Amino acid sequence: MSGPLNVIGRSPQQVDALEKVLGRATFAADISLPRMLHGAVARSPLAHATIRNIDLSAALRVKGVRAVVCGRDVPYRYNLPLRDQPFLAIDRVRYVGEPVAAVAAEDLDAAREAASLIRVEYEELPAVLDPAQAMLSGAPLLHPEFNKYWRDEKLFDPIPNSNVLSHFKLRKGDVEAGFAEADEIFEGTYTSQAFNHGAIEPHAVVAQVELAGQMTLWSCQQSPWFAADDLAIALGWPVHRIRVVTPFIGGGFGAKHGLKAEPPAVALALKTGGRPVKLVMSREEVFTALGVRGAVTVKLRTGVKRDGRLVARTAEVIWDTGAYADVGPLLCRNGSYSSTGPYRIPNQSIDGYCVYTNKVVTSAFRSYGTMEMSFAYESHMDEIARGLQMDPVQIRRQNLLQDGDETATGETPKAVGLVPTLTACASAMEWDKPKAPGRGRAIVSTAKSSVAPSGSSSFIQMNDDGTLNVMCSTTEMGQGSRTVMTQLAAEAAGARFEDVHLIASDTAVTPPDRSTSSSRSTFNMGNAIVRAAGDAREQILDKASELLEEPRENLDVRDSAVFVRKDSNRFCSFAQLAGVRPGSNFGPIVGRGSFVPADTTAFNVKTGEGRRITAFWLYSCQGVELEVDPDTGKITLHRVVSAHDTGRTLNPVACEGQIEGGAAIGCSTALFEDLVLDRDGKVLNPNFLDYRMATSCDIPPIESILIEVPHPEGPYGAKGIGEGPTTGIAAAIANAVEDAIGVRITDLPITPEKILRALGKLPPATP
Amino acid sequence: MDARTQKPARQVVELEVDGETIEATIAPHRLLVDVLRDACGRTSVKEGCESASCGACTVLVDDVPRLACITPAADVIGSKIRTAESLRSSDGRLHALQEAFIHHHAVQCGFCTPGMLMAGLALLEENSRPTEQEVRDAIAGNLCRCTGYVRIVRAILAAAQTLGARPERRLPEMAS
Ligand code: FES
Ligand code: FES
């Protein structure tokens, strides 16, 4: 891989843009198969109840109904690493909207009609909606049978006989001594609300179980292998019998990672004699039953020296996981250890509690805990700066991690791009100039890890015309992975960009990959593809050397051809080397590559120690400038500056697209979004009219800055980018509001009403 | 039979979709979004909310943008319906809006894209020289979770310029 780069670092036309503007891109709900049935789900109207009886008879009588299933037909549980969630509620419902039964019928009207006729006798139980209440001893238990669930004990520690499914502990240095040494101590509590992922495509899946025993799911699933694996364990099947194919995905943001709409569809497909079943969720179902970014409360206490040095911190974090675990245990771990922020703090004590409540299940959300945590630690940081009368950028710069520093878990990360990122952000914000009158502004810094250990693999196969097919299980959901993976394969194989075809996301065809999540794909899948392309390139060189009768060392591969270095008139094209047709002199070319970041380690669940718990970190610095109308409490955002250490920018426009979209989600969730439940646990705003998401008129200009501090193990030095842009916006807005009008809002979203209350213009909220 | 399961009478109708006449059998309550997707093969018409609040199902009915998820199919018999699949000309050339969406990377997941294109088209057919704010207003009913709208707005403004082909007119200065 010597010589100038041809494809990396450019922004070619996105490989899937044409199909999308033509309206031809196929999403799961667009799929139609012969003899396909349509499914509908009957859901719990209660937050917590035991199921006395389910009467399916009326549903079965509806004309066109072909299958009706309930929990006793599919007594399986899923979720990694804690198998607590049934396909359909078995003997108890734990949130309003939980699937209780499902129907497959010849048309959707019949399926819906039948689902509405399913009669369930419930015996209501006391519900717990507030995680702080749910943690108390004596609170009603959601899962009295918790100990019977399989769980991976190496990953997390529950508190027995409680609703706390995971208690994460991290102890570093000597916290008492640290506080004793501090000149000042600051304390604060910060709350992030529950909100929906807001992907515009509602979840959809088509499931088919062939009579020979093979199951196929065409599903809007971010992580096809992860889902197949979870399903296989639940059913007790080998994974190869479950094929997950992902068509285009209409936005994921975490909502489509892991089993979501699939379990009821699978339950039906097991009962329809081989007929495929399509299940398309309504927007209301997406809001009430297909995952949520859960609420989080963070209590921080930090000891600082008068000069601004952070010396000690305790953090207590409560994660509301809802009725089932999903990602809860890992979210609690990764989020809680992130409460340090991107800073050097020698003495720390962190306790994270992941708690069951009778609410829709918390699922992964873009930035996985860091958004909630950075709202706390970066709000807190500005309060510290204010208390010490220091410049907020200066105090950050002084405490930012640098190469050689140790993180909370005891890791010494490499290639830490925080300082240059902060410098670039501050200079774009013109921080050294006085701010415009009436405005408030702020800059925050964040660090986010990526899931580890986690493997990816890829095959690259040469076609008859010398073009390359790249098999890759990373799913395209708008983040541009198809284009970037194509670039990486082309660069590493020596092919032209247009000669590389990405074959994406079909577990029967594309080899294993952990997930499309955690900003991991560019780094992990990228490396796997670079290795596979390197392997293919070796084979190409061998054959070219034979054909051209030149030793390999004299050959160069570029532009889908192999050249004799000293005589560029002598070359052979990839097409001449393609050993596909019968009678060809050469055998087929198939490169393979797999990648797991070296030396990544597990956590010690007792101490929270982990020497290398992530392959890389996303470093981000984000600035916001805004104005607050003191009479109405309305916030007007004037600009966002978002600076990110990409390691190396593989595709500038794709990175900017991720930044703009991620920052926009940050703005929307900081200002507007809030999933509201009534006292009985029913969602009050399960639609886009009552649940406000930012429109084209709400988003300010967003300036992207890409900083390159090459990561030694990244493909061409690159790291992920996807989650960085959502991490810091909420804290930046809260800090800029205080800068503008002198009041601090510590619970999200930051609404006009909260601002007016803080200004004393409205009476305080009644709890 | 249960009265509730009694199917209302179906009706054979002709719809004019993207310049084609399509015969479809529809029940009176059928919504245009379902008829376009299921009976007319127009899966580019997306359904994101089924309650007139996301814009993904935007189509043009007699040149006016309509939300297909709340429009009864029976209401548009005899009207000209246009979906995003009508944008490409018969000789295969892309519409300036499609070109601009590709060129300006205004497409991420692509789920909002057909609706955005139709909202953009309705605007440009009525106002060939929109300001940035007019573009933002025109697509304010179309949600996009991926892009922050930055490049969608840019692409519609660029398409306006291409279509207007007024050489003296510069692309309006974008704030972002
Ligand atoms: S589906 Fe029609 S507006 Fe959302
Ligand atoms: S591109 Fe995904 S919703 Fe707009």
Short mmCIF file of C-alpha atoms in Angstrom, two decimals, chain A residues 11-14 17-18 20-25 27 29-30 62-63 107 109-110 113 117 195-202 249-251 253 281-284 476-479 653 656-658 660-662 664-665 668-669 673 687-689 691 693-697 699 701-702, chain B residues 1-2 4-5 7 10 29-30 37 43-54 56 84-85 87-88 94 97-99 101-102 104-114 117 133 135-151 153-154 175-176:
data_model
loop_
_atom_site.label_atom_id
_atom_site.label_comp_id
_atom_site.label_asym_id
_atom_site.label_seq_id
_atom_site.Cartn_x
_atom_site.Cartn_y
_atom_site.Cartn_z
CA SER A 11 -16.13 12.17 -1.76
CA PRO A 12 -17.30 10.14 -4.75
CA GLN A 13 -20.99 9.94 -5.60
CA GLN A 14 -22.67 7.79 -2.96
CA ALA A 17 -27.89 7.66 -4.13
CA LEU A 18 -29.21 6.97 -7.62
CA LYS A 20 -32.76 6.34 -3.70
CA VAL A 21 -33.59 9.42 -5.77
CA LEU A 22 -35.34 7.20 -8.29
CA GLY A 23 -37.51 5.83 -5.50
CA ARG A 24 -36.26 2.35 -6.30
CA ALA A 25 -34.37 1.56 -3.12
CA PHE A 27 -36.97 -1.08 2.26
CA ALA A 29 -42.00 -2.72 4.04
CA ASP A 30 -41.69 -2.67 0.24
CA VAL A 62 -62.26 -13.75 11.41
CA LYS A 63 -62.33 -14.52 7.72
CA ASP A 107 -54.83 -9.05 4.36
CA ASP A 109 -57.58 -5.43 7.62
CA ALA A 110 -58.37 -8.98 8.69
CA GLU A 113 -59.55 -6.90 13.07
CA LEU A 117 -60.73 -9.39 19.08
CA PHE A 195 -37.00 10.18 23.85
CA ASN A 196 -37.63 8.22 20.68
CA HIS A 197 -35.06 7.46 18.00
CA GLY A 198 -37.22 9.13 15.40
CA ALA A 199 -36.16 7.07 12.40
CA ILE A 200 -38.64 7.96 9.69
CA GLU A 201 -39.02 4.33 8.59
CA PRO A 202 -41.14 2.40 11.10
CA ILE A 249 -32.84 0.79 6.33
CA GLY A 250 -34.71 4.06 6.74
CA GLY A 251 -32.65 5.31 9.64
CA PHE A 253 -29.85 5.41 15.36
CA MET A 281 -45.21 -1.35 12.65
CA SER A 282 -47.31 1.77 12.99
CA ARG A 283 -45.80 5.00 14.25
CA GLU A 284 -47.71 4.55 17.48
CA GLU A 476 -26.44 0.84 5.15
CA MET A 477 -28.88 2.98 7.08
CA GLY A 478 -27.92 6.35 5.73
CA GLN A 479 -24.51 6.68 7.32
CA VAL A 653 -18.71 14.81 2.62
CA GLU A 656 -19.96 16.17 7.22
CA GLY A 657 -23.30 14.50 6.57
CA GLN A 658 -22.88 12.50 9.77
CA GLU A 660 -24.92 17.68 10.36
CA GLY A 661 -27.43 14.91 11.03
CA GLY A 662 -25.97 14.05 14.43
CA ALA A 664 -29.40 18.17 14.40
CA ILE A 665 -30.54 15.25 16.55
CA SER A 668 -33.87 18.50 18.53
CA THR A 669 -33.54 16.29 21.59
CA GLU A 673 -38.26 15.90 22.43
CA ASN A 687 -47.16 10.53 17.21
CA PHE A 688 -45.25 13.28 15.43
CA LEU A 689 -47.95 15.85 16.16
CA TYR A 691 -44.06 14.58 19.98
CA MET A 693 -39.08 16.69 16.33
CA ALA A 694 -36.99 19.42 14.69
CA THR A 695 -38.07 20.46 11.21
CA SER A 696 -36.18 22.26 8.49
CA CYS A 697 -37.05 25.54 10.19
CA ILE A 699 -31.93 23.70 12.66
CA PRO A 701 -26.22 26.47 10.37
CA ILE A 702 -23.85 23.65 11.30
CA MET B 1 -70.86 -13.76 9.79
CA ASP B 2 -69.89 -11.02 12.20
CA ARG B 4 -67.61 -6.22 11.49
CA THR B 5 -65.93 -8.63 9.14
CA LYS B 7 -66.23 -6.38 3.50
CA ARG B 10 -65.20 -2.95 -3.86
CA HIS B 29 -62.17 3.54 2.52
CA ARG B 30 -58.80 2.68 0.92
CA ARG B 37 -48.00 1.11 -3.06
CA THR B 43 -43.32 1.74 -3.40
CA SER B 44 -41.42 5.02 -3.55
CA VAL B 45 -44.43 6.50 -1.75
CA LYS B 46 -43.32 5.90 1.82
CA GLU B 47 -45.39 5.67 4.94
CA GLY B 48 -43.70 7.07 8.03
CA CYS B 49 -46.54 8.04 10.32
CA GLU B 50 -49.96 7.32 8.77
CA SER B 51 -51.18 10.53 10.42
CA ALA B 52 -50.22 13.45 8.19
CA SER B 53 -47.19 14.40 10.25
CA CYS B 54 -44.00 13.26 8.49
CA ALA B 56 -42.90 10.74 3.60
CA ALA B 84 -41.18 10.57 -7.37
CA GLU B 85 -41.10 7.85 -10.01
CA LEU B 87 -39.39 12.64 -12.15
CA ARG B 88 -37.04 10.89 -14.52
CA LEU B 94 -32.77 12.61 -14.19
CA LEU B 97 -33.88 17.91 -8.38
CA GLN B 98 -32.68 14.32 -8.51
CA GLU B 99 -29.33 15.44 -9.93
CA PHE B 101 -29.90 15.59 -4.41
CA ILE B 102 -27.16 13.26 -5.63
CA HIS B 104 -25.13 17.71 -2.91
CA HIS B 105 -25.30 14.48 -0.91
CA ALA B 106 -28.79 15.34 0.23
CA VAL B 107 -29.63 11.65 0.61
CA GLN B 108 -28.71 9.55 3.60
CA CYS B 109 -31.07 6.70 4.43
CA GLY B 110 -33.32 7.80 1.59
CA PHE B 111 -36.61 7.14 3.33
CA CYS B 112 -37.68 10.77 3.35
CA THR B 113 -36.21 11.38 -0.11
CA PRO B 114 -39.22 10.70 -2.39
CA LEU B 117 -38.39 15.52 -3.87
CA GLN B 133 -36.41 30.46 3.90
CA VAL B 135 -37.38 26.28 0.73
CA ARG B 136 -37.25 25.61 4.46
CA ASP B 137 -40.93 26.49 4.77
CA ALA B 138 -41.88 24.30 1.81
CA ILE B 139 -40.34 21.20 3.37
CA ALA B 140 -41.26 22.01 6.98
CA GLY B 141 -43.86 19.24 6.90
CA ASN B 142 -41.31 16.67 5.72
CA LEU B 143 -39.29 15.19 8.56
CA CYS B 144 -35.77 13.95 8.02
CA ARG B 145 -33.86 12.41 10.92
CA CYS B 146 -30.60 11.82 9.07
CA THR B 147 -29.37 14.99 7.43
CA GLY B 148 -30.27 17.96 9.61
CA TYR B 149 -31.88 19.25 6.37
CA VAL B 150 -28.67 21.13 5.49
CA ARG B 151 -27.99 19.47 2.17
CA VAL B 153 -32.17 22.74 1.38
CA ARG B 154 -28.97 23.28 -0.56
CA ALA B 175 -25.78 30.44 5.63
CA SER B 176 -24.63 26.88 6.12
#
